[in-house]
PDB file of C-alpha atoms in Angstrom:
ATOM      1  CA  UNK A   2      92.459 115.506  98.944  1.00  0.00           C
ATOM      2  CA  UNK A   3      91.291 112.281  97.358  1.00  0.00           C
ATOM      3  CA  UNK A   4      91.234 112.051  93.580  1.00  0.00           C
ATOM      4  CA  UNK A   5      87.988 112.385  91.633  1.00  0.00           C
ATOM      5  CA  UNK A   6      85.653 109.620  90.609  1.00  0.00           C
ATOM      6  CA  UNK A   7      86.705 106.970  88.089  1.00  0.00           C
ATOM      7  CA  UNK A   8      84.749 104.339  86.187  1.00  0.00           C
ATOM      8  CA  UNK A   9      85.655 101.752  88.848  1.00  0.00           C
ATOM      9  CA  UNK A  10      85.122 103.792  92.038  1.00  0.00           C
ATOM     10  CA  UNK A  11      83.229 101.705  94.577  1.00  0.00           C
ATOM     11  CA  UNK A  12      83.267  98.505  92.508  1.00  0.00           C
ATOM     12  CA  UNK A  13      86.892  97.522  91.856  1.00  0.00           C
ATOM     13  CA  UNK A  14      90.124  97.721  93.863  1.00  0.00           C
ATOM     14  CA  UNK A  15      92.323  99.415  91.233  1.00  0.00           C
ATOM     15  CA  UNK A  16      95.389  99.858  93.427  1.00  0.00           C
ATOM     16  CA  UNK A  17      98.460 100.923  91.511  1.00  0.00           C
ATOM     17  CA  UNK A  18      97.492  99.468  88.145  1.00  0.00           C
ATOM     18  CA  UNK A  19      98.298 102.110  85.516  1.00  0.00           C
ATOM     19  CA  UNK A  20      95.860 103.569  83.016  1.00  0.00           C
ATOM     20  CA  UNK A  21      92.891 104.415  85.238  1.00  0.00           C
ATOM     21  CA  UNK A  22      91.624 107.900  84.422  1.00  0.00           C
ATOM     22  CA  UNK A  23      88.905 110.130  85.822  1.00  0.00           C
ATOM     23  CA  UNK A  24      85.376 109.597  84.589  1.00  0.00           C
ATOM     24  CA  UNK A  25      83.329 112.487  83.208  1.00  0.00           C
ATOM     25  CA  UNK A  26      81.960 113.073  86.707  1.00  0.00           C
ATOM     26  CA  UNK A  27      85.480 112.862  88.133  1.00  0.00           C
ATOM     27  CA  UNK A  28      86.715 115.523  85.735  1.00  0.00           C
ATOM     28  CA  UNK A  29      83.819 117.729  86.810  1.00  0.00           C
ATOM     29  CA  UNK A  30      84.760 117.170  90.457  1.00  0.00           C
ATOM     30  CA  UNK A  31      88.379 118.082  89.667  1.00  0.00           C
ATOM     31  CA  UNK A  32      87.265 121.369  88.117  1.00  0.00           C
ATOM     32  CA  UNK A  33      85.109 122.065  91.176  1.00  0.00           C
ATOM     33  CA  UNK A  34      88.178 121.682  93.415  1.00  0.00           C
ATOM     34  CA  UNK A  35      89.330 125.117  92.212  1.00  0.00           C
ATOM     35  CA  UNK A  36      86.169 126.769  93.562  1.00  0.00           C
ATOM     36  CA  UNK A  37      86.082 124.593  96.676  1.00  0.00           C
ATOM     37  CA  UNK A  38      89.570 125.793  97.632  1.00  0.00           C
ATOM     38  CA  UNK A  39      89.030 129.423  96.616  1.00  0.00           C
ATOM     39  CA  UNK A  40      88.642 130.531 100.223  1.00  0.00           C
ATOM     40  CA  UNK A  41      91.916 128.970 101.374  1.00  0.00           C
ATOM     41  CA  UNK A  42      93.931 131.962 100.213  1.00  0.00           C
ATOM     42  CA  UNK A  43      97.469 131.441  99.025  1.00  0.00           C
ATOM     43  CA  UNK A  44      98.509 127.890  98.193  1.00  0.00           C
ATOM     44  CA  UNK A  45     102.267 127.439  98.162  1.00  0.00           C
ATOM     45  CA  UNK A  46     102.773 123.890  96.919  1.00  0.00           C
ATOM     46  CA  UNK A  47     100.843 121.127  95.201  1.00  0.00           C
ATOM     47  CA  UNK A  48     101.865 117.495  95.635  1.00  0.00           C
ATOM     48  CA  UNK A  49     100.287 114.436  94.047  1.00  0.00           C
ATOM     49  CA  UNK A  50     100.457 110.696  93.905  1.00  0.00           C
ATOM     50  CA  UNK A  51     101.911 109.781  90.488  1.00  0.00           C
ATOM     51  CA  UNK A  52      98.762 107.795  89.582  1.00  0.00           C
ATOM     52  CA  UNK A  53      96.882 109.257  86.607  1.00  0.00           C
ATOM     53  CA  UNK A  54      93.615 109.770  88.490  1.00  0.00           C
ATOM     54  CA  UNK A  55      95.352 111.820  91.182  1.00  0.00           C
ATOM     55  CA  UNK A  56      97.366 113.909  88.717  1.00  0.00           C
ATOM     56  CA  UNK A  57      94.266 114.616  86.627  1.00  0.00           C
ATOM     57  CA  UNK A  58      92.469 115.801  89.772  1.00  0.00           C
ATOM     58  CA  UNK A  59      95.369 118.080  90.708  1.00  0.00           C
ATOM     59  CA  UNK A  60      95.744 119.596  87.236  1.00  0.00           C
ATOM     60  CA  UNK A  61      92.888 122.172  87.258  1.00  0.00           C
ATOM     61  CA  UNK A  62      94.095 123.557  90.602  1.00  0.00           C
ATOM     62  CA  UNK A  63      97.680 123.575  89.330  1.00  0.00           C
ATOM     63  CA  UNK A  64      96.648 125.529  86.245  1.00  0.00           C
ATOM     64  CA  UNK A  65      94.439 127.928  88.190  1.00  0.00           C
ATOM     65  CA  UNK A  66      97.095 128.698  90.814  1.00  0.00           C
ATOM     66  CA  UNK A  67      99.975 128.579  88.300  1.00  0.00           C
ATOM     67  CA  UNK A  68     101.843 126.052  90.430  1.00  0.00           C
ATOM     68  CA  UNK A  69     103.717 122.959  89.280  1.00  0.00           C
ATOM     69  CA  UNK A  70     102.649 119.549  90.567  1.00  0.00           C
ATOM     70  CA  UNK A  71     105.335 117.666  92.482  1.00  0.00           C
ATOM     71  CA  UNK A  72     104.891 113.892  92.415  1.00  0.00           C
ATOM     72  CA  UNK A  73     105.585 112.017  95.636  1.00  0.00           C
ATOM     73  CA  UNK A  74     105.474 108.215  95.917  1.00  0.00           C
ATOM     74  CA  UNK A  75     104.495 108.467  99.582  1.00  0.00           C
ATOM     75  CA  UNK A  76     101.065 109.626  98.392  1.00  0.00           C
ATOM     76  CA  UNK A  77     100.537 106.493  96.270  1.00  0.00           C
ATOM     77  CA  UNK A  78      97.575 104.207  96.714  1.00  0.00           C
ATOM     78  CA  UNK A  79      98.169 101.173  98.910  1.00  0.00           C
ATOM     79  CA  UNK A  80      99.862  98.348  97.008  1.00  0.00           C
ATOM     80  CA  UNK A  81      97.098  95.745  97.054  1.00  0.00           C
ATOM     81  CA  UNK A  82      99.316  93.076  95.495  1.00  0.00           C
ATOM     82  CA  UNK A  83      97.327  90.147  94.070  1.00  0.00           C
ATOM     83  CA  UNK A  84      94.068  91.885  95.066  1.00  0.00           C
ATOM     84  CA  UNK A  85      94.713  94.635  92.506  1.00  0.00           C
ATOM     85  CA  UNK A  86      91.988  94.909  89.880  1.00  0.00           C
ATOM     86  CA  UNK A  87      89.561  92.541  91.589  1.00  0.00           C
ATOM     87  CA  UNK A  88      85.933  93.364  92.269  1.00  0.00           C
ATOM     88  CA  UNK A  89      85.055  94.499  95.781  1.00  0.00           C
ATOM     89  CA  UNK A  90      81.963  92.289  95.973  1.00  0.00           C
ATOM     90  CA  UNK A  91      84.202  89.287  95.241  1.00  0.00           C
ATOM     91  CA  UNK A  92      86.900  90.335  97.710  1.00  0.00           C
ATOM     92  CA  UNK A  93      84.363  90.946 100.483  1.00  0.00           C
ATOM     93  CA  UNK A  94      83.587  87.206 100.526  1.00  0.00           C
ATOM     94  CA  UNK A  95      87.187  86.212 101.284  1.00  0.00           C
ATOM     95  CA  UNK A  96      88.300  85.344 104.850  1.00  0.00           C
ATOM     96  CA  UNK A  97      91.028  88.005 104.501  1.00  0.00           C
ATOM     97  CA  UNK A  98      88.370  90.697 104.201  1.00  0.00           C
ATOM     98  CA  UNK A  99      87.333  90.271 107.837  1.00  0.00           C
ATOM     99  CA  UNK A 100      90.912  91.003 108.925  1.00  0.00           C
ATOM    100  CA  UNK A 101      91.151  93.948 106.519  1.00  0.00           C
ATOM    101  CA  UNK A 102      88.049  95.466 108.099  1.00  0.00           C
ATOM    102  CA  UNK A 103      88.596  94.578 111.761  1.00  0.00           C
ATOM    103  CA  UNK A 104      92.384  94.390 112.265  1.00  0.00           C
ATOM    104  CA  UNK A 105      94.108  96.095 109.332  1.00  0.00           C
ATOM    105  CA  UNK A 106      97.201  96.875 111.415  1.00  0.00           C
ATOM    106  CA  UNK A 107      98.020  93.151 111.247  1.00  0.00           C
ATOM    107  CA  UNK A 108      97.390  92.725 107.525  1.00  0.00           C
ATOM    108  CA  UNK A 109      99.733  92.693 104.549  1.00  0.00           C
ATOM    109  CA  UNK A 110      98.295  92.199 101.062  1.00  0.00           C
ATOM    110  CA  UNK A 111      99.657  89.118  99.265  1.00  0.00           C
ATOM    111  CA  UNK A 112     102.681  90.314  97.232  1.00  0.00           C
ATOM    112  CA  UNK A 113     101.762  93.849  98.298  1.00  0.00           C
ATOM    113  CA  UNK A 114     101.973  96.356 101.110  1.00  0.00           C
ATOM    114  CA  UNK A 115     100.867  96.327 104.718  1.00  0.00           C
ATOM    115  CA  UNK A 116      98.419  98.888 106.044  1.00  0.00           C
ATOM    116  CA  UNK A 117     101.027  99.776 108.665  1.00  0.00           C
ATOM    117  CA  UNK A 118     103.577 100.600 105.974  1.00  0.00           C
ATOM    118  CA  UNK A 119     101.001 102.678 104.107  1.00  0.00           C
ATOM    119  CA  UNK A 120     100.201 104.631 107.266  1.00  0.00           C
ATOM    120  CA  UNK A 121     103.872 105.139 108.093  1.00  0.00           C
ATOM    121  CA  UNK A 122     104.723 106.657 104.726  1.00  0.00           C
ATOM    122  CA  UNK A 123     101.764 109.062 104.921  1.00  0.00           C
ATOM    123  CA  UNK A 124     102.770 110.201 108.419  1.00  0.00           C
ATOM    124  CA  UNK A 125     106.345 110.525 107.124  1.00  0.00           C
ATOM    125  CA  UNK A 126     105.104 112.750 104.285  1.00  0.00           C
ATOM    126  CA  UNK A 127     103.270 114.944 106.785  1.00  0.00           C
ATOM    127  CA  UNK A 128     106.355 115.257 109.019  1.00  0.00           C
ATOM    128  CA  UNK A 129     108.538 115.990 105.995  1.00  0.00           C
ATOM    129  CA  UNK A 130     106.183 118.791 104.928  1.00  0.00           C
ATOM    130  CA  UNK A 131     106.476 120.294 108.397  1.00  0.00           C
ATOM    131  CA  UNK A 132     110.259 120.029 108.477  1.00  0.00           C
ATOM    132  CA  UNK A 133     110.970 121.342 104.987  1.00  0.00           C
ATOM    133  CA  UNK A 134     107.948 123.538 104.200  1.00  0.00           C
ATOM    134  CA  UNK A 135     107.112 124.989 107.589  1.00  0.00           C
ATOM    135  CA  UNK A 136     104.399 127.640 107.471  1.00  0.00           C
ATOM    136  CA  UNK A 137     103.364 126.777 103.915  1.00  0.00           C
ATOM    137  CA  UNK A 138      99.888 125.860 102.717  1.00  0.00           C
ATOM    138  CA  UNK A 139     100.137 122.582 100.827  1.00  0.00           C
ATOM    139  CA  UNK A 140      97.522 120.666  98.858  1.00  0.00           C
ATOM    140  CA  UNK A 141      98.331 116.968  98.417  1.00  0.00           C
ATOM    141  CA  UNK A 142      96.314 114.654  96.168  1.00  0.00           C
ATOM    142  CA  UNK A 143      96.196 111.007  97.207  1.00  0.00           C
ATOM    143  CA  UNK A 144      93.825 108.046  97.586  1.00  0.00           C
ATOM    144  CA  UNK A 145      91.128 106.949 100.025  1.00  0.00           C
ATOM    145  CA  UNK A 146      92.976 104.443 102.229  1.00  0.00           C
ATOM    146  CA  UNK A 147      96.186 106.469 102.626  1.00  0.00           C
ATOM    147  CA  UNK A 148      94.191 109.591 103.541  1.00  0.00           C
ATOM    148  CA  UNK A 149      91.994 107.633 105.943  1.00  0.00           C
ATOM    149  CA  UNK A 150      95.101 106.283 107.673  1.00  0.00           C
ATOM    150  CA  UNK A 151      96.658 109.749 107.960  1.00  0.00           C
ATOM    151  CA  UNK A 152      93.480 111.331 109.313  1.00  0.00           C
ATOM    152  CA  UNK A 153      93.095 108.483 111.806  1.00  0.00           C
ATOM    153  CA  UNK A 154      96.633 109.183 112.997  1.00  0.00           C
ATOM    154  CA  UNK A 155      95.882 112.889 113.447  1.00  0.00           C
ATOM    155  CA  UNK A 156      92.640 112.119 115.273  1.00  0.00           C
ATOM    156  CA  UNK A 157      94.353 109.655 117.613  1.00  0.00           C
ATOM    157  CA  UNK A 158      92.389 106.717 116.191  1.00  0.00           C
ATOM    158  CA  UNK A 159      94.121 103.331 116.136  1.00  0.00           C
ATOM    159  CA  UNK A 160      94.834 102.030 112.651  1.00  0.00           C
ATOM    160  CA  UNK A 161      92.474  99.111 113.319  1.00  0.00           C
ATOM    161  CA  UNK A 162      89.636 101.652 113.303  1.00  0.00           C
ATOM    162  CA  UNK A 163      90.757 103.688 110.305  1.00  0.00           C
ATOM    163  CA  UNK A 164      88.025 102.136 108.136  1.00  0.00           C
ATOM    164  CA  UNK A 165      85.545 104.220 110.148  1.00  0.00           C
ATOM    165  CA  UNK A 166      86.928 107.365 108.512  1.00  0.00           C
ATOM    166  CA  UNK A 167      85.089 108.139 105.282  1.00  0.00           C
ATOM    167  CA  UNK A 168      86.929 109.876 102.462  1.00  0.00           C
ATOM    168  CA  UNK A 169      84.803 110.601  99.388  1.00  0.00           C
ATOM    169  CA  UNK A 170      86.085 111.398  95.915  1.00  0.00           C
ATOM    170  CA  UNK A 171      87.485 114.942  95.975  1.00  0.00           C
ATOM    171  CA  UNK A 172      86.790 115.132  99.716  1.00  0.00           C
ATOM    172  CA  UNK A 173      88.908 117.779 101.422  1.00  0.00           C
ATOM    173  CA  UNK A 174      90.671 116.950 104.683  1.00  0.00           C
ATOM    174  CA  UNK A 175      92.725 119.682 106.335  1.00  0.00           C
ATOM    175  CA  UNK A 176      95.546 119.267 108.843  1.00  0.00           C
ATOM    176  CA  UNK A 177      97.421 121.894 110.830  1.00  0.00           C
ATOM    177  CA  UNK A 178     100.886 120.531 111.554  1.00  0.00           C
ATOM    178  CA  UNK A 179     102.609 121.741 114.721  1.00  0.00           C
ATOM    179  CA  UNK A 180     105.779 120.909 116.584  1.00  0.00           C
ATOM    180  CA  UNK A 181     103.937 119.084 119.374  1.00  0.00           C
ATOM    181  CA  UNK A 182     100.603 118.121 117.825  1.00  0.00           C
ATOM    182  CA  UNK A 183      98.770 117.777 114.545  1.00  0.00           C
ATOM    183  CA  UNK A 184      95.220 119.057 114.329  1.00  0.00           C
ATOM    184  CA  UNK A 185      92.547 117.596 112.059  1.00  0.00           C
ATOM    185  CA  UNK A 186      90.692 120.748 111.004  1.00  0.00           C
ATOM    186  CA  UNK A 187      88.404 119.175 108.421  1.00  0.00           C
ATOM    187  CA  UNK A 188      87.643 115.613 107.364  1.00  0.00           C
ATOM    188  CA  UNK A 189      85.997 114.798 104.026  1.00  0.00           C
ATOM    189  CA  UNK A 190      84.462 118.174 103.248  1.00  0.00           C
ATOM    190  CA  UNK A 191      83.529 119.416  99.789  1.00  0.00           C
ATOM    191  CA  UNK A 192      83.625 123.076 100.802  1.00  0.00           C
ATOM    192  CA  UNK A 193      86.484 125.388 101.658  1.00  0.00           C
ATOM    193  CA  UNK A 194      88.178 124.231 104.867  1.00  0.00           C
ATOM    194  CA  UNK A 195      88.880 126.547 107.762  1.00  0.00           C
ATOM    195  CA  UNK A 196      92.661 126.522 107.787  1.00  0.00           C
ATOM    196  CA  UNK A 197      93.100 128.269 111.138  1.00  0.00           C
ATOM    197  CA  UNK A 198      93.479 126.755 114.597  1.00  0.00           C
ATOM    198  CA  UNK A 199      91.488 128.753 117.144  1.00  0.00           C
TER     199      UNK A 199
END
């Protein structure tokens, strides 16, 4: 699940800069997560990116289900390097932006992370969950680009097309992890996902 809305959502690339909290609307979305996941049944574990906006989104569910939040750096936002904190309308005018949109698998942010590295750590997190928490229902709170990359992987979409996957604030995406295949059950829903593979 992506974190809730912040004051900069859709206008600024906040990246890993500390101190960004949920807006009033984002806090409302975080509270709604509890109801949106009510139909899932038992939840065994809650993981979150250490960023404040992700932790704040996870907290109402954690309190409701009486589960601790485990922080995992693999769920962090992409490290946007020198692009961190800059306005999206400004960044969209840069030559780099065309590569970011059309061939992200070949792009590394200046003094930051590559999209390929971001995707790899998310897939690694998924595989780790399967290996060490097999059969468990896990809710993991992360950020738009990392979730988009993971869902693209599960859907068999090349990373260069991962920008076509839309992940809204507090959008739910559900994955069934198997030994041979991973199934994308839901992408970017705001209602309770169907957690079963038919």
